[in-house]
Amino acid sequence: MPEPTPPPTEPDVTVMPPAEAYDFDYFRCRVDVGLLSRSIAVRVFRIPLLAVPVGGSRRGGWFGAGDLAVALAVRQVLAALNGFPCARITWQRIPSCSYAVEWGDRPPTTWLDDNERLAFYGLTRPDLDPGRSRASAVSSGSSNTARPYSCGPH
């Protein structure tokens, strides 16, 4: 007779300092310094990724989760913290089908352009020319487009 399968365990979710997140450098040049200092690294299993709170021009954020158990655990952690209001689980079809924990305002179902998407998530384009301000880099429509999400939180 086969041995019974043990019940699934809760995902191991740990809150860490923001600089511990793998994607910290990505956000360091794209998010307001005040928000970055209030961010947290959320480690699921062994990979810490940044969760940036709402505030200022940042209206919402999200953290990708491969399965529902992870999404539930991440939502529980974020819901208890300031800066992550209305934490909820959604189903994402892009970039791949998976769950996401969203917080703040609900994003539009479609974006007018990349600048609208960046503005909603409070992101700026990285400043490749130290002589230019971040605002001018966004308004000029430079081609160094930042994506607010790849496969991680935000």
PDB file of C-alpha atoms in Angstrom:
ATOM      1  CA  MET A   1       0.000   0.000   0.000  1.00  0.00           C
ATOM      2  CA  PRO A   2       1.462   3.424  -0.959  1.00  0.00           C
ATOM      3  CA  GLU A   3       2.288   5.921   1.753  1.00  0.00           C
ATOM      4  CA  PRO A   4      -0.144   8.800   2.074  1.00  0.00           C
ATOM      5  CA  THR A   5       0.951  12.102   0.601  1.00  0.00           C
ATOM      6  CA  PRO A   6       1.682  14.661   3.300  1.00  0.00           C
ATOM      7  CA  PRO A   7      -0.603  17.700   3.319  1.00  0.00           C
ATOM      8  CA  PRO A   8       0.748  20.723   1.456  1.00  0.00           C
ATOM      9  CA  THR A   9       2.712  23.120   3.612  1.00  0.00           C
ATOM     10  CA  GLU A  10       2.183  26.838   3.776  1.00  0.00           C
ATOM     11  CA  PRO A  11       4.569  28.760   1.543  1.00  0.00           C
ATOM     12  CA  ASP A  12       7.493  30.280   3.412  1.00  0.00           C
ATOM     13  CA  VAL A  13       7.039  34.061   3.066  1.00  0.00           C
ATOM     14  CA  THR A  14       9.522  36.324   4.838  1.00  0.00           C
ATOM     15  CA  VAL A  15       9.712  40.123   5.036  1.00  0.00           C
ATOM     16  CA  MET A  16      13.229  41.506   4.603  1.00  0.00           C
ATOM     17  CA  PRO A  17      14.895  44.935   4.215  1.00  0.00           C
ATOM     18  CA  PRO A  18      14.284  46.428   0.759  1.00  0.00           C
ATOM     19  CA  ALA A  19      17.947  46.332  -0.308  1.00  0.00           C
ATOM     20  CA  GLU A  20      17.840  42.520  -0.018  1.00  0.00           C
ATOM     21  CA  ALA A  21      15.412  42.268  -2.963  1.00  0.00           C
ATOM     22  CA  TYR A  22      16.854  40.943  -6.226  1.00  0.00           C
ATOM     23  CA  ASP A  23      15.124  43.722  -8.143  1.00  0.00           C
ATOM     24  CA  PHE A  24      16.073  46.560  -5.753  1.00  0.00           C
ATOM     25  CA  ASP A  25      18.456  48.189  -8.268  1.00  0.00           C
ATOM     26  CA  TYR A  26      15.717  48.210 -10.915  1.00  0.00           C
ATOM     27  CA  PHE A  27      13.465  50.242  -8.630  1.00  0.00           C
ATOM     28  CA  ARG A  28      16.203  52.397  -7.115  1.00  0.00           C
ATOM     29  CA  CYS A  29      16.475  54.470 -10.312  1.00  0.00           C
ATOM     30  CA  ARG A  30      12.732  54.443 -11.097  1.00  0.00           C
ATOM     31  CA  VAL A  31      10.818  55.017  -7.828  1.00  0.00           C
ATOM     32  CA  ASP A  32      10.639  57.997  -5.490  1.00  0.00           C
ATOM     33  CA  VAL A  33      13.256  57.692  -2.729  1.00  0.00           C
ATOM     34  CA  GLY A  34      10.597  58.070  -0.011  1.00  0.00           C
ATOM     35  CA  LEU A  35       8.627  55.116  -1.374  1.00  0.00           C
ATOM     36  CA  LEU A  36      11.775  53.070  -1.821  1.00  0.00           C
ATOM     37  CA  SER A  37      12.654  53.553   1.849  1.00  0.00           C
ATOM     38  CA  ARG A  38       9.173  52.302   2.854  1.00  0.00           C
ATOM     39  CA  SER A  39       9.359  49.286   0.521  1.00  0.00           C
ATOM     40  CA  ILE A  40       9.941  45.744   1.697  1.00  0.00           C
ATOM     41  CA  ALA A  41      11.546  42.691   0.204  1.00  0.00           C
ATOM     42  CA  VAL A  42       9.163  39.748   0.235  1.00  0.00           C
ATOM     43  CA  ARG A  43      10.947  36.435   0.076  1.00  0.00           C
ATOM     44  CA  VAL A  44       8.872  33.553  -1.203  1.00  0.00           C
ATOM     45  CA  PHE A  45      10.789  30.310  -0.923  1.00  0.00           C
ATOM     46  CA  ARG A  46      14.346  31.618  -1.596  1.00  0.00           C
ATOM     47  CA  ILE A  47      13.843  34.661  -3.835  1.00  0.00           C
ATOM     48  CA  PRO A  48      13.260  38.119  -2.273  1.00  0.00           C
ATOM     49  CA  LEU A  49      11.461  40.607  -4.541  1.00  0.00           C
ATOM     50  CA  LEU A  50      10.503  44.201  -3.822  1.00  0.00           C
ATOM     51  CA  ALA A  51       6.992  45.309  -2.870  1.00  0.00           C
ATOM     52  CA  VAL A  52       6.660  49.098  -3.187  1.00  0.00           C
ATOM     53  CA  PRO A  53       3.835  50.817  -1.259  1.00  0.00           C
ATOM     54  CA  VAL A  54       1.458  53.362  -2.768  1.00  0.00           C
ATOM     55  CA  GLY A  55       1.932  57.052  -2.130  1.00  0.00           C
ATOM     56  CA  GLY A  56       2.673  60.276  -3.962  1.00  0.00           C
ATOM     57  CA  SER A  57       2.175  59.599  -7.653  1.00  0.00           C
ATOM     58  CA  ARG A  58       2.195  55.805  -7.170  1.00  0.00           C
ATOM     59  CA  ARG A  59      -1.426  54.681  -7.220  1.00  0.00           C
ATOM     60  CA  GLY A  60      -1.020  50.907  -7.220  1.00  0.00           C
ATOM     61  CA  GLY A  61       1.346  47.991  -7.177  1.00  0.00           C
ATOM     62  CA  TRP A  62       1.435  44.240  -7.599  1.00  0.00           C
ATOM     63  CA  PHE A  63       3.423  41.129  -6.703  1.00  0.00           C
ATOM     64  CA  GLY A  64       3.319  38.084  -8.971  1.00  0.00           C
ATOM     65  CA  ALA A  65       2.591  34.677  -7.473  1.00  0.00           C
ATOM     66  CA  GLY A  66       2.842  31.330  -9.219  1.00  0.00           C
ATOM     67  CA  ASP A  67       0.009  29.698  -7.332  1.00  0.00           C
ATOM     68  CA  LEU A  68      -2.906  30.548  -5.086  1.00  0.00           C
ATOM     69  CA  ALA A  69      -1.234  29.420  -1.837  1.00  0.00           C
ATOM     70  CA  VAL A  70       1.649  31.847  -2.443  1.00  0.00           C
ATOM     71  CA  ALA A  71      -0.754  34.654  -3.382  1.00  0.00           C
ATOM     72  CA  LEU A  72      -2.746  34.119  -0.187  1.00  0.00           C
ATOM     73  CA  ALA A  73       0.399  34.150   1.962  1.00  0.00           C
ATOM     74  CA  VAL A  74       1.779  37.306   0.313  1.00  0.00           C
ATOM     75  CA  ARG A  75      -1.592  39.078   0.582  1.00  0.00           C
ATOM     76  CA  GLN A  76      -1.732  38.243   4.295  1.00  0.00           C
ATOM     77  CA  VAL A  77       1.711  39.792   4.841  1.00  0.00           C
ATOM     78  CA  LEU A  78       1.032  42.944   2.793  1.00  0.00           C
ATOM     79  CA  ALA A  79      -2.475  43.549   4.170  1.00  0.00           C
ATOM     80  CA  ALA A  80      -1.004  43.983   7.653  1.00  0.00           C
ATOM     81  CA  LEU A  81       1.408  46.741   6.545  1.00  0.00           C
ATOM     82  CA  ASN A  82       0.935  50.480   5.924  1.00  0.00           C
ATOM     83  CA  GLY A  83       1.119  51.472   2.277  1.00  0.00           C
ATOM     84  CA  PHE A  84      -0.517  48.355   0.836  1.00  0.00           C
ATOM     85  CA  PRO A  85      -4.254  49.193   1.032  1.00  0.00           C
ATOM     86  CA  CYS A  86      -6.951  46.996  -0.438  1.00  0.00           C
ATOM     87  CA  ALA A  87      -4.591  44.036  -0.920  1.00  0.00           C
ATOM     88  CA  ARG A  88      -6.402  41.600  -3.209  1.00  0.00           C
ATOM     89  CA  ILE A  89      -5.670  38.598  -5.386  1.00  0.00           C
ATOM     90  CA  THR A  90      -6.211  38.840  -9.127  1.00  0.00           C
ATOM     91  CA  TRP A  91      -5.669  36.546 -12.088  1.00  0.00           C
ATOM     92  CA  GLN A  92      -3.173  37.809 -14.675  1.00  0.00           C
ATOM     93  CA  ARG A  93      -2.957  36.639 -18.271  1.00  0.00           C
ATOM     94  CA  ILE A  94       0.043  38.762 -19.251  1.00  0.00           C
ATOM     95  CA  PRO A  95       3.001  38.222 -19.231  1.00  0.00           C
ATOM     96  CA  SER A  96       1.911  34.701 -18.314  1.00  0.00           C
ATOM     97  CA  CYS A  97      -1.089  33.165 -16.613  1.00  0.00           C
ATOM     98  CA  SER A  98      -0.656  33.423 -12.868  1.00  0.00           C
ATOM     99  CA  TYR A  99      -1.989  35.036  -9.732  1.00  0.00           C
ATOM    100  CA  ALA A 100      -0.966  38.469  -8.518  1.00  0.00           C
ATOM    101  CA  VAL A 101      -1.447  40.331  -5.289  1.00  0.00           C
ATOM    102  CA  GLU A 102      -2.461  43.903  -6.122  1.00  0.00           C
ATOM    103  CA  TRP A 103      -2.804  46.870  -3.776  1.00  0.00           C
ATOM    104  CA  GLY A 104      -3.983  50.441  -4.048  1.00  0.00           C
ATOM    105  CA  ASP A 105      -6.173  51.579  -6.931  1.00  0.00           C
ATOM    106  CA  ARG A 106      -7.192  49.068  -9.561  1.00  0.00           C
ATOM    107  CA  PRO A 107      -5.206  49.572 -12.757  1.00  0.00           C
ATOM    108  CA  PRO A 108      -7.093  50.319 -15.976  1.00  0.00           C
ATOM    109  CA  THR A 109      -7.907  47.325 -18.140  1.00  0.00           C
ATOM    110  CA  THR A 110      -6.014  48.964 -21.012  1.00  0.00           C
ATOM    111  CA  TRP A 111      -3.296  51.607 -21.073  1.00  0.00           C
ATOM    112  CA  LEU A 112      -3.304  54.559 -23.470  1.00  0.00           C
ATOM    113  CA  ASP A 113       0.483  54.346 -23.698  1.00  0.00           C
ATOM    114  CA  ASP A 114       3.588  53.376 -21.767  1.00  0.00           C
ATOM    115  CA  ASN A 115       3.746  56.748 -20.003  1.00  0.00           C
ATOM    116  CA  GLU A 116       0.269  56.227 -18.525  1.00  0.00           C
ATOM    117  CA  ARG A 117       1.313  52.812 -17.191  1.00  0.00           C
ATOM    118  CA  LEU A 118       4.543  54.171 -15.728  1.00  0.00           C
ATOM    119  CA  ALA A 119       2.693  57.070 -14.073  1.00  0.00           C
ATOM    120  CA  PHE A 120       0.112  54.756 -12.463  1.00  0.00           C
ATOM    121  CA  TYR A 121       2.882  52.716 -10.819  1.00  0.00           C
ATOM    122  CA  GLY A 122       4.816  55.877  -9.880  1.00  0.00           C
ATOM    123  CA  LEU A 123       7.770  54.857 -12.037  1.00  0.00           C
ATOM    124  CA  THR A 124      10.108  57.033 -14.020  1.00  0.00           C
ATOM    125  CA  ARG A 125      12.444  56.034 -16.797  1.00  0.00           C
ATOM    126  CA  PRO A 126      16.038  55.570 -15.661  1.00  0.00           C
ATOM    127  CA  ASP A 127      18.199  58.614 -16.231  1.00  0.00           C
ATOM    128  CA  LEU A 128      20.947  57.544 -18.619  1.00  0.00           C
ATOM    129  CA  ASP A 129      22.287  61.090 -18.971  1.00  0.00           C
ATOM    130  CA  PRO A 130      23.260  62.510 -15.541  1.00  0.00           C
ATOM    131  CA  GLY A 131      22.643  66.031 -16.889  1.00  0.00           C
ATOM    132  CA  ARG A 132      18.925  65.364 -17.485  1.00  0.00           C
ATOM    133  CA  SER A 133      16.252  65.219 -14.827  1.00  0.00           C
ATOM    134  CA  ARG A 134      14.021  62.170 -14.445  1.00  0.00           C
ATOM    135  CA  ALA A 135      10.983  64.244 -15.391  1.00  0.00           C
ATOM    136  CA  SER A 136      12.540  65.313 -18.685  1.00  0.00           C
ATOM    137  CA  ALA A 137      13.479  61.701 -19.469  1.00  0.00           C
ATOM    138  CA  VAL A 138       9.827  60.668 -19.099  1.00  0.00           C
ATOM    139  CA  SER A 139       8.378  63.633 -20.970  1.00  0.00           C
ATOM    140  CA  SER A 140      10.827  63.310 -23.850  1.00  0.00           C
ATOM    141  CA  GLY A 141       9.580  59.808 -24.617  1.00  0.00           C
ATOM    142  CA  SER A 142      13.096  58.365 -24.610  1.00  0.00           C
ATOM    143  CA  SER A 143      13.388  54.796 -25.802  1.00  0.00           C
ATOM    144  CA  ASN A 144      14.777  53.307 -22.574  1.00  0.00           C
ATOM    145  CA  THR A 145      11.354  52.056 -21.520  1.00  0.00           C
ATOM    146  CA  ALA A 146      10.976  50.635 -18.028  1.00  0.00           C
ATOM    147  CA  ARG A 147       8.477  47.873 -17.425  1.00  0.00           C
ATOM    148  CA  PRO A 148       6.798  48.059 -13.997  1.00  0.00           C
ATOM    149  CA  TYR A 149       6.471  44.308 -13.946  1.00  0.00           C
ATOM    150  CA  SER A 150       8.282  41.420 -15.412  1.00  0.00           C
ATOM    151  CA  CYS A 151       7.758  38.391 -13.248  1.00  0.00           C
ATOM    152  CA  GLY A 152       8.032  40.122  -9.921  1.00  0.00           C
ATOM    153  CA  PRO A 153       6.339  42.480  -7.503  1.00  0.00           C
ATOM    154  CA  HIS A 154       5.838  46.075  -7.697  1.00  0.00           C
TER     155      HIS A 154
END
